[in-house]
Coordinates of C-alpha atoms in Angstrom, one line a residue:
M1 CA 299.0 13.8 74.5
V2 CA 299.3 11.3 71.7
N3 CA 302.4 9.9 73.2
L4 CA 300.7 9.4 76.6
L5 CA 297.8 7.7 74.9
G6 CA 300.1 5.4 73.0
R7 CA 302.1 4.5 76.1
S8 CA 298.7 3.7 77.8
V9 CA 297.7 1.4 75.0
I10 CA 301.1 -0.4 75.2
C11 CA 300.8 -0.7 78.9
L12 CA 297.3 -2.3 78.6
T13 CA 298.6 -4.7 76.0
D14 CA 301.4 -5.7 78.2
L15 CA 299.1 -6.2 81.1
C16 CA 296.8 -8.4 78.9
V17 CA 299.8 -10.5 77.8
V18 CA 301.0 -10.9 81.4
F19 CA 297.4 -11.8 82.5
C20 CA 297.1 -14.4 79.8
F21 CA 300.5 -15.8 80.7
L22 CA 299.5 -16.0 84.3
M23 CA 296.2 -17.7 83.4
V24 CA 297.9 -20.3 81.2
S25 CA 300.4 -20.9 83.9
A26 CA 297.7 -21.3 86.4
N27 CA 295.7 -23.7 84.2
G28 CA 298.8 -25.6 83.4
A29 CA 299.6 -25.9 87.1
A30 CA 296.0 -27.0 87.8
S31 CA 296.2 -29.6 85.0
K32 CA 299.5 -30.9 86.3
Q33 CA 298.0 -31.0 89.8
E34 CA 295.0 -32.9 88.6
A35 CA 297.2 -35.3 86.7
V36 CA 299.2 -35.9 89.8
L37 CA 296.1 -36.5 91.8
E38 CA 294.8 -38.9 89.1
I39 CA 298.0 -40.9 89.2
T40 CA 298.0 -41.2 93.0
S41 CA 294.2 -42.1 93.2
A42 CA 293.2 -45.6 94.2
T43 CA 289.9 -47.5 94.8
I44 CA 289.4 -49.0 98.3
N45 CA 286.9 -51.8 97.9
H46 CA 285.5 -53.5 101.0
S47 CA 282.2 -54.5 99.3
M48 CA 282.8 -58.2 100.1
A49 CA 283.2 -57.4 103.8
L50 CA 280.0 -55.4 103.7
V51 CA 278.2 -58.3 102.1
Q52 CA 279.6 -60.6 104.8
R53 CA 278.4 -58.2 107.5
M54 CA 274.9 -58.0 105.9
E55 CA 274.8 -61.8 105.8
A56 CA 275.8 -62.0 109.5
L57 CA 273.1 -59.5 110.3
L58 CA 270.6 -61.9 108.8
T59 CA 272.1 -65.0 110.4
H60 CA 272.2 -63.7 113.9
G61 CA 269.1 -61.4 113.7
N62 CA 270.9 -58.5 115.3
G63 CA 268.7 -55.3 115.2
S64 CA 265.8 -57.2 113.7
D65 CA 262.5 -55.3 113.7
V66 CA 260.3 -57.8 111.8
T67 CA 259.6 -61.5 112.3
L68 CA 258.5 -63.4 109.1
R69 CA 256.3 -66.4 109.8
V70 CA 256.4 -68.5 106.6
Q71 CA 253.4 -70.8 106.9
T72 CA 252.7 -74.0 104.9
I73 CA 249.9 -76.5 105.6
D74 CA 252.2 -78.6 107.9
E75 CA 254.7 -76.2 109.5
V76 CA 255.8 -72.6 110.2
N77 CA 259.3 -71.2 109.5
V78 CA 260.3 -68.2 111.5
I79 CA 262.9 -65.7 110.1
Q80 CA 264.2 -62.5 111.8
V81 CA 264.7 -59.8 109.2
H82 CA 265.1 -56.0 108.9
S83 CA 262.3 -54.0 107.3
L84 CA 264.8 -51.5 105.7
V85 CA 266.5 -54.3 103.7
L86 CA 263.2 -55.9 102.5
T87 CA 261.7 -52.5 101.6
L88 CA 264.7 -51.6 99.5
Q89 CA 264.5 -54.8 97.5
S90 CA 260.8 -55.3 97.0
D91 CA 257.8 -53.0 96.7
V92 CA 255.6 -55.9 97.7
F93 CA 257.4 -56.2 101.0
E94 CA 257.2 -52.5 101.4
E95 CA 253.4 -52.5 101.1
L96 CA 253.1 -55.5 103.4
L97 CA 255.3 -54.0 106.1
Q98 CA 253.4 -50.7 106.0
T99 CA 250.1 -52.4 106.6
R100 CA 251.1 -54.9 109.2
N101 CA 249.5 -54.7 112.7
S102 CA 252.4 -56.2 114.7
S103 CA 256.1 -56.9 114.5
A104 CA 255.2 -60.3 112.9
L105 CA 254.4 -60.7 109.2
V106 CA 252.6 -63.9 108.2
L107 CA 253.3 -65.2 104.7
K108 CA 251.5 -68.3 103.3
E109 CA 253.6 -70.2 100.8
S110 CA 253.6 -73.6 99.2
A111 CA 255.8 -76.3 100.6
E112 CA 258.3 -76.0 97.7
C113 CA 258.6 -72.3 98.1
A114 CA 258.9 -72.5 101.9
N115 CA 261.8 -74.9 101.5
V116 CA 263.8 -72.2 99.6
F117 CA 262.5 -69.1 101.4
D118 CA 265.6 -68.8 103.6
K119 CA 267.7 -68.8 100.4
F120 CA 265.4 -66.2 98.8
I121 CA 265.7 -63.9 101.8
R122 CA 269.5 -64.3 101.9
Y123 CA 269.6 -63.1 98.3
L124 CA 267.8 -59.9 99.4
Y125 CA 270.7 -59.2 101.8
T126 CA 273.6 -60.3 99.7
G127 CA 272.6 -60.2 96.1
D128 CA 274.1 -63.8 95.7
I129 CA 272.3 -67.1 95.4
T130 CA 273.2 -70.7 94.5
V131 CA 270.5 -72.5 92.5
R132 CA 269.8 -76.2 91.9
L133 CA 267.7 -77.6 89.1
N134 CA 264.9 -78.7 91.5
Q135 CA 264.8 -75.2 93.1
A136 CA 264.6 -73.1 90.0
I137 CA 260.8 -73.0 89.8
A138 CA 260.2 -72.3 93.5
L139 CA 262.7 -69.4 93.5
H140 CA 261.2 -68.0 90.3
K141 CA 257.8 -68.1 91.9
L142 CA 259.1 -66.1 94.9
A143 CA 260.9 -63.6 92.8
S144 CA 257.8 -63.0 90.7
K145 CA 255.5 -62.8 93.7
Y146 CA 257.6 -60.3 95.5
H147 CA 258.7 -58.3 92.4
V148 CA 262.4 -59.0 92.8
W149 CA 262.9 -58.6 89.0
D150 CA 266.7 -59.0 88.9
L151 CA 266.4 -62.4 90.5
Q152 CA 263.5 -63.4 88.3
Q153 CA 265.5 -62.5 85.1
G154 CA 268.6 -64.3 86.4
L155 CA 266.5 -67.4 87.1
T156 CA 265.0 -67.4 83.6
Q157 CA 268.5 -67.2 82.2
Y158 CA 269.7 -70.0 84.4
M159 CA 266.8 -72.2 83.3
T160 CA 267.4 -71.4 79.6
Q161 CA 271.1 -72.3 79.9
H162 CA 270.6 -75.5 81.9
L163 CA 268.1 -77.3 79.8
S164 CA 270.7 -80.0 78.9
S165 CA 271.8 -80.7 82.5
D166 CA 271.2 -84.2 83.9
S167 CA 268.6 -84.7 86.5
P168 CA 267.2 -88.0 87.9
S169 CA 263.6 -87.6 86.5
G170 CA 264.2 -84.7 84.1
H171 CA 263.3 -81.1 84.5
V172 CA 262.7 -79.6 81.0
V173 CA 259.0 -80.8 80.8
G174 CA 258.3 -79.3 84.2
W175 CA 259.9 -76.0 83.3
Y176 CA 257.8 -75.9 80.0
Q177 CA 254.6 -76.5 82.0
Y178 CA 255.6 -73.7 84.5
A179 CA 256.4 -71.3 81.6
M180 CA 253.0 -72.0 80.1
Q181 CA 251.3 -71.2 83.5
I182 CA 253.1 -67.9 84.0
G183 CA 253.0 -66.9 80.3
D184 CA 256.8 -66.8 79.9
V185 CA 257.1 -67.1 76.1
T186 CA 260.9 -67.1 76.0
L187 CA 261.3 -69.9 78.4
K188 CA 258.4 -71.9 76.9
N189 CA 259.9 -71.7 73.4
S190 CA 263.4 -72.6 74.7
C191 CA 262.1 -75.7 76.4
L192 CA 260.0 -76.7 73.3
Q193 CA 263.0 -76.2 71.0
Y194 CA 265.3 -78.3 73.2
L195 CA 262.7 -81.1 73.4
S196 CA 262.2 -81.0 69.7
W197 CA 265.9 -81.0 68.8
N198 CA 266.8 -83.7 71.3
L199 CA 263.6 -85.8 71.1
S200 CA 265.3 -89.1 70.5
S201 CA 267.1 -89.0 73.9
V202 CA 263.9 -87.6 75.6
L203 CA 261.9 -90.6 74.3
Q204 CA 264.3 -92.9 76.1
S205 CA 264.3 -91.1 79.4
A206 CA 262.0 -91.1 82.4
E207 CA 260.9 -87.6 81.5
W208 CA 258.8 -88.8 78.5
S209 CA 256.0 -90.2 80.6
S210 CA 255.6 -86.8 82.4
V211 CA 254.8 -84.9 79.1
G212 CA 251.4 -83.3 79.3
E213 CA 248.7 -83.7 76.6
E214 CA 249.2 -80.1 75.3
L215 CA 253.0 -80.5 75.0
L216 CA 252.6 -83.9 73.4
L217 CA 250.4 -82.6 70.6
S218 CA 252.6 -79.6 70.1
L219 CA 255.6 -81.9 69.6
L220 CA 253.8 -84.3 67.3
L221 CA 252.8 -81.5 64.9
R222 CA 256.4 -80.2 64.4
S223 CA 258.5 -81.1 61.4
D224 CA 261.8 -80.2 63.1
L225 CA 261.8 -83.1 65.5
V226 CA 265.3 -84.8 65.6
L227 CA 264.9 -88.5 66.1
Q228 CA 265.9 -91.8 64.6
S229 CA 262.8 -92.6 62.7
E230 CA 259.0 -92.1 62.6
L231 CA 258.7 -95.7 63.9
E232 CA 260.6 -94.7 67.0
L233 CA 258.1 -91.9 67.5
Y234 CA 255.1 -94.2 67.1
E235 CA 256.5 -96.7 69.6
A236 CA 257.2 -93.9 72.1
L237 CA 253.6 -92.6 71.7
E238 CA 252.3 -96.1 72.3
T239 CA 254.3 -96.2 75.6
W240 CA 253.0 -92.7 76.6
I241 CA 249.3 -93.6 76.0
N242 CA 249.6 -96.9 77.9
Q243 CA 251.2 -95.0 80.9
N244 CA 249.0 -91.9 80.9
H245 CA 245.6 -93.3 79.8
P246 CA 244.4 -90.1 78.1
S247 CA 240.9 -89.5 76.8
T248 CA 239.9 -91.1 73.5
A249 CA 240.0 -87.8 71.7
T250 CA 243.5 -87.1 72.8
A251 CA 244.7 -90.6 71.8
E252 CA 243.1 -90.3 68.4
N253 CA 244.5 -86.8 67.8
A254 CA 248.0 -88.0 68.7
L255 CA 247.8 -91.1 66.5
K256 CA 246.6 -88.9 63.6
A257 CA 249.7 -86.8 64.0
I258 CA 252.0 -89.7 63.2
R259 CA 253.4 -89.6 59.6
Y260 CA 252.7 -93.2 58.6
A261 CA 254.0 -92.6 55.0
M262 CA 257.5 -92.2 56.6
I263 CA 257.3 -95.8 58.0
S264 CA 258.2 -98.7 55.8
P265 CA 255.4 -101.1 54.6
Q266 CA 256.9 -103.9 56.6
H267 CA 256.7 -102.0 59.8
L268 CA 253.3 -100.7 59.0
F269 CA 252.0 -104.2 58.6
H270 CA 253.5 -105.1 61.9
I271 CA 252.0 -102.3 63.9
Q272 CA 248.6 -102.8 62.2
K273 CA 248.4 -106.4 63.4
K274 CA 250.6 -106.5 66.5
S275 CA 250.1 -103.1 68.2
S276 CA 247.3 -103.3 70.8
L277 CA 247.1 -99.5 70.5
M278 CA 246.5 -99.7 66.7
V279 CA 243.9 -102.4 67.1
K280 CA 242.0 -100.3 69.6
Y281 CA 242.1 -97.1 67.5
Y282 CA 242.3 -98.5 64.0
E283 CA 239.2 -96.9 62.7
S284 CA 240.4 -93.4 63.6
V285 CA 243.5 -93.8 61.4
R286 CA 242.4 -96.4 58.8
K287 CA 242.3 -93.9 56.0
M288 CA 245.7 -92.6 56.8
L289 CA 247.2 -96.1 56.8
F290 CA 245.5 -96.9 53.5
L291 CA 247.0 -93.7 52.0
A292 CA 250.4 -94.6 53.4
F293 CA 250.3 -98.0 51.7
Q294 CA 249.3 -96.3 48.4
F295 CA 252.2 -94.0 48.8
H296 CA 254.6 -96.9 49.1
A297 CA 253.1 -98.9 46.3
A298 CA 253.0 -96.2 43.6
S299 CA 255.4 -93.8 42.0
P300 CA 255.4 -90.5 43.9
V301 CA 254.8 -88.8 40.5
Q302 CA 251.7 -90.9 39.9
L303 CA 250.5 -90.3 43.4
A304 CA 251.0 -86.6 43.1
K305 CA 248.4 -86.6 40.2
Y306 CA 245.6 -87.7 42.4
F307 CA 246.5 -86.7 46.0
D308 CA 247.7 -83.6 47.7
V309 CA 251.2 -84.6 48.7
N310 CA 252.0 -81.2 50.2
C311 CA 250.5 -82.2 53.5
S312 CA 252.3 -83.2 56.7
L313 CA 251.8 -86.9 56.1
F314 CA 254.3 -86.8 53.3
T315 CA 256.7 -84.4 54.9
P316 CA 259.8 -86.0 56.6
R317 CA 261.1 -84.9 60.0
N318 CA 264.8 -84.8 60.9
Y319 CA 265.5 -88.5 60.8
L320 CA 269.0 -89.6 61.9
S321 CA 268.9 -93.1 60.4
P322 CA 271.4 -93.8 57.6
A323 CA 268.8 -93.8 54.9
W324 CA 268.3 -90.1 55.3
G325 CA 271.8 -88.7 55.8
S326 CA 275.1 -89.0 57.4
P327 CA 277.2 -87.6 60.3
W328 CA 280.3 -85.6 59.4
V329 CA 283.0 -84.7 61.9
I330 CA 285.3 -81.9 60.7
N331 CA 288.5 -81.7 62.6
N332 CA 290.1 -78.2 62.9
P333 CA 287.3 -76.7 60.9
T334 CA 289.0 -73.3 60.3
R335 CA 292.0 -74.9 58.6
D336 CA 290.8 -75.3 55.0
D337 CA 287.9 -76.5 52.7
R338 CA 286.6 -80.0 53.1
S339 CA 284.5 -82.3 50.9
F340 CA 282.5 -85.4 51.8
S341 CA 280.3 -87.8 49.9
F342 CA 277.4 -89.9 51.2
Q343 CA 274.3 -91.7 50.0
T344 CA 270.6 -91.5 50.9
Q345 CA 267.5 -93.3 49.7
L346 CA 265.8 -91.4 46.9
G347 CA 262.7 -91.0 49.0
P348 CA 260.7 -92.6 51.8
S349 CA 258.4 -94.4 49.3
G350 CA 258.7 -98.1 49.0
H351 CA 258.6 -97.6 45.3
D352 CA 262.0 -95.8 45.7
G353 CA 263.4 -98.2 48.4
N354 CA 266.2 -99.5 46.2
K355 CA 267.2 -96.2 44.6
R356 CA 270.1 -94.3 46.0
V357 CA 271.4 -90.8 45.5
T358 CA 275.0 -89.9 46.0
W359 CA 275.5 -86.4 47.5
N360 CA 278.7 -84.2 47.5
A361 CA 279.1 -81.9 50.5
L362 CA 281.5 -79.1 50.5
F363 CA 282.4 -77.1 53.7
S364 CA 284.3 -73.9 53.5
P365 CA 285.3 -71.9 56.6
R366 CA 285.7 -68.7 54.7
W367 CA 283.4 -68.7 51.7
L368 CA 283.2 -65.6 49.4
P369 CA 279.7 -64.1 49.4
L370 CA 277.5 -64.7 46.3
S371 CA 277.3 -61.0 45.6
V372 CA 281.1 -61.0 45.1
R373 CA 281.4 -64.3 43.3
S374 CA 278.7 -63.4 40.7
T375 CA 281.1 -60.9 39.2
Y376 CA 283.4 -63.8 38.3
P377 CA 281.2 -66.3 36.5
E378 CA 284.1 -68.6 35.5
R379 CA 284.9 -69.0 39.3
S380 CA 281.4 -68.8 40.7
M381 CA 281.3 -72.5 41.6
Q382 CA 284.7 -72.6 43.1
P383 CA 285.2 -72.3 46.9
T384 CA 286.9 -69.0 47.4
R385 CA 288.5 -68.5 50.8
T386 CA 288.9 -65.0 52.1
D387 CA 289.7 -63.5 55.5
G388 CA 286.3 -61.8 55.5
G389 CA 284.3 -64.8 54.5
R390 CA 282.0 -66.9 56.6
P391 CA 281.4 -70.7 57.0
R392 CA 279.3 -72.3 54.2
I393 CA 278.1 -75.7 53.2
I394 CA 276.9 -76.7 49.7
V395 CA 275.2 -80.1 49.2
T396 CA 274.6 -81.2 45.6
P397 CA 273.7 -84.5 44.0
A398 CA 276.6 -86.2 42.2
T399 CA 274.3 -87.0 39.2
S400 CA 270.9 -86.0 37.9
S401 CA 268.0 -88.4 37.3
P402 CA 264.5 -88.4 35.8
D403 CA 263.4 -89.7 39.2
F404 CA 263.9 -86.2 40.6
A405 CA 260.8 -85.0 38.8
G406 CA 258.2 -83.6 41.1
V407 CA 260.6 -83.7 44.0
S408 CA 262.7 -80.9 45.7
F409 CA 265.3 -81.8 48.2
Q410 CA 265.6 -79.9 51.5
K411 CA 269.0 -80.1 53.2
T412 CA 269.2 -80.0 57.0
V413 CA 272.4 -79.5 58.8
I414 CA 272.4 -80.4 62.5
V415 CA 275.2 -79.0 64.7
S416 CA 275.9 -80.7 67.9
A417 CA 277.7 -79.4 71.0
R418 CA 278.6 -80.5 74.5
K419 CA 276.7 -78.7 77.2
Q420 CA 276.9 -79.6 80.9
G421 CA 278.9 -82.7 79.8
K422 CA 276.3 -84.0 77.5
V423 CA 276.2 -83.9 73.7
V424 CA 273.1 -82.1 72.5
V425 CA 271.8 -80.4 69.3
R426 CA 273.1 -76.8 69.3
H427 CA 271.4 -75.6 66.1
V428 CA 269.4 -76.8 63.1
Y429 CA 269.8 -75.2 59.7
N430 CA 267.5 -75.8 56.7
F431 CA 268.3 -74.8 53.1
H432 CA 267.9 -76.1 49.5
Q433 CA 271.1 -75.4 47.6
S434 CA 273.6 -74.0 50.1
T435 CA 273.7 -72.4 53.5
E436 CA 274.3 -69.1 51.8
E437 CA 270.5 -69.0 51.3
V438 CA 269.8 -68.8 55.1
G439 CA 272.6 -66.4 55.9
D440 CA 272.9 -67.3 59.5
F441 CA 274.8 -70.5 59.2
L442 CA 277.3 -70.6 62.1
L443 CA 277.0 -66.8 62.2
D444 CA 277.7 -66.6 65.9
A445 CA 280.2 -69.4 66.0
D446 CA 283.8 -68.5 66.8
L447 CA 285.4 -71.6 65.3
Q448 CA 288.9 -70.2 66.0
R449 CA 288.4 -70.6 69.7
R450 CA 289.0 -74.1 71.0
T451 CA 286.4 -73.6 73.7
S452 CA 283.7 -72.5 71.3
E453 CA 280.2 -73.8 72.2
Y454 CA 280.0 -75.0 68.6
L455 CA 283.0 -77.4 68.9
I456 CA 283.5 -80.7 70.6
D457 CA 287.2 -81.3 71.3
S458 CA 288.2 -78.8 68.6
S459 CA 286.0 -80.5 66.0
L460 CA 282.7 -79.5 64.3
Y461 CA 280.1 -82.2 64.7
L462 CA 277.6 -82.1 61.9
H463 CA 274.8 -84.4 60.7
I464 CA 273.6 -83.8 57.1
I465 CA 270.0 -84.9 56.3
V466 CA 268.4 -84.8 52.9
K467 CA 264.6 -84.6 52.9
P468 CA 262.6 -85.1 49.6
L469 CA 259.6 -82.8 49.5
Y470 CA 256.9 -83.8 47.0
H471 CA 254.8 -81.4 44.9
S472 CA 251.4 -82.0 43.5
L473 CA 251.4 -82.1 39.7
V474 CA 247.7 -82.4 38.9
V475 CA 245.1 -82.1 41.6
A476 CA 242.2 -84.5 40.9
K477 CA 238.7 -83.2 40.9
K478 CA 236.6 -84.4 43.8

């Protein structure tokens, strides 16, 4: 009996082994079969042909069940469409088509939107569209109105990326005003930053006269404007006021935003006596002019004892004139460390007009972080290049001077780039000792790539500006 039981157990064990073997073999065979199928699989893609047939469907109107009548004040544009396509792309069209009383759907559009409506409808059929600068706003309006969100986002991105493109009368100001109307903060800020960083070229263009009052005052209040000098800004403001004839309040507010202390006494005398604009509005800025003349006549240290010099009147903008800094073109910026020396005027005050400061600039493409360098005090001021380092600039005075009392120096590095064939400001960095303080200096720049957006013909185009910032020492009692 025991022998029979033992033989039964052995037989069951053998059966299990055989079963497992068969299962493994079957799984192996299945895996091999799947592998063979995977190797022999291929994708057959006729999507472009489908898009072409969809476009032909729209062009010829075959099988159309809806007639769009796009009305403006002067004309009517008729388009034969298919309700299924419009419904799939837009919930607004879906609702309009459900509530229509006939096969025709009447749409009232502005002339600018009606001119691009065919292009808008074609996008709904093909998912493809070609945009021109003067069509961006109209298409964006249609995409927003009919809730075609992918197109709306694509147009916002297009506008952000084409701020520097050339157009006969300019387009950035118009895009800014449109962004303000629809509440698009991203587009508004992009336009405002572009205008601020490239203001000198904007002032010389036909677009300057189209700047609205709100945008004008927003620009005048900023300290990051990149331009040749404050005098250039005053002269451009005079042109704008003479062309636009704003209200007295707007003109006075704009003139009060000019930083007269940043204009030399010689030029202040000239505009005070020769500028018709200044003659007309002299009383509104008389106190500011008087304070500017005091600033130029006295030592900044003496002035700081009696006046609050921490206000915008005594804060420089990003001036490109030689008295404030120097351009620096670095060829093959990833190759090795570079050094550069330049001079600036000690300060904008006429009292410091003949005083110069020599600055030493050091650029390193792979600078060792401060946290690592601090463990080696004897080497902490030496440029240490490592593969894991990042670009850095240090700008320091060649000598110290008692004239530095009450003044701190802000360094600004402007990085230029070529976009749409035009050289524009790519980024502006502000720091005091070195760019290590800001942490994002050229953070996204791939300087190894010849086609990098931060390079022009394989070179890094910088402009270093040194801005003296005054500090009140003793505030006089009023």
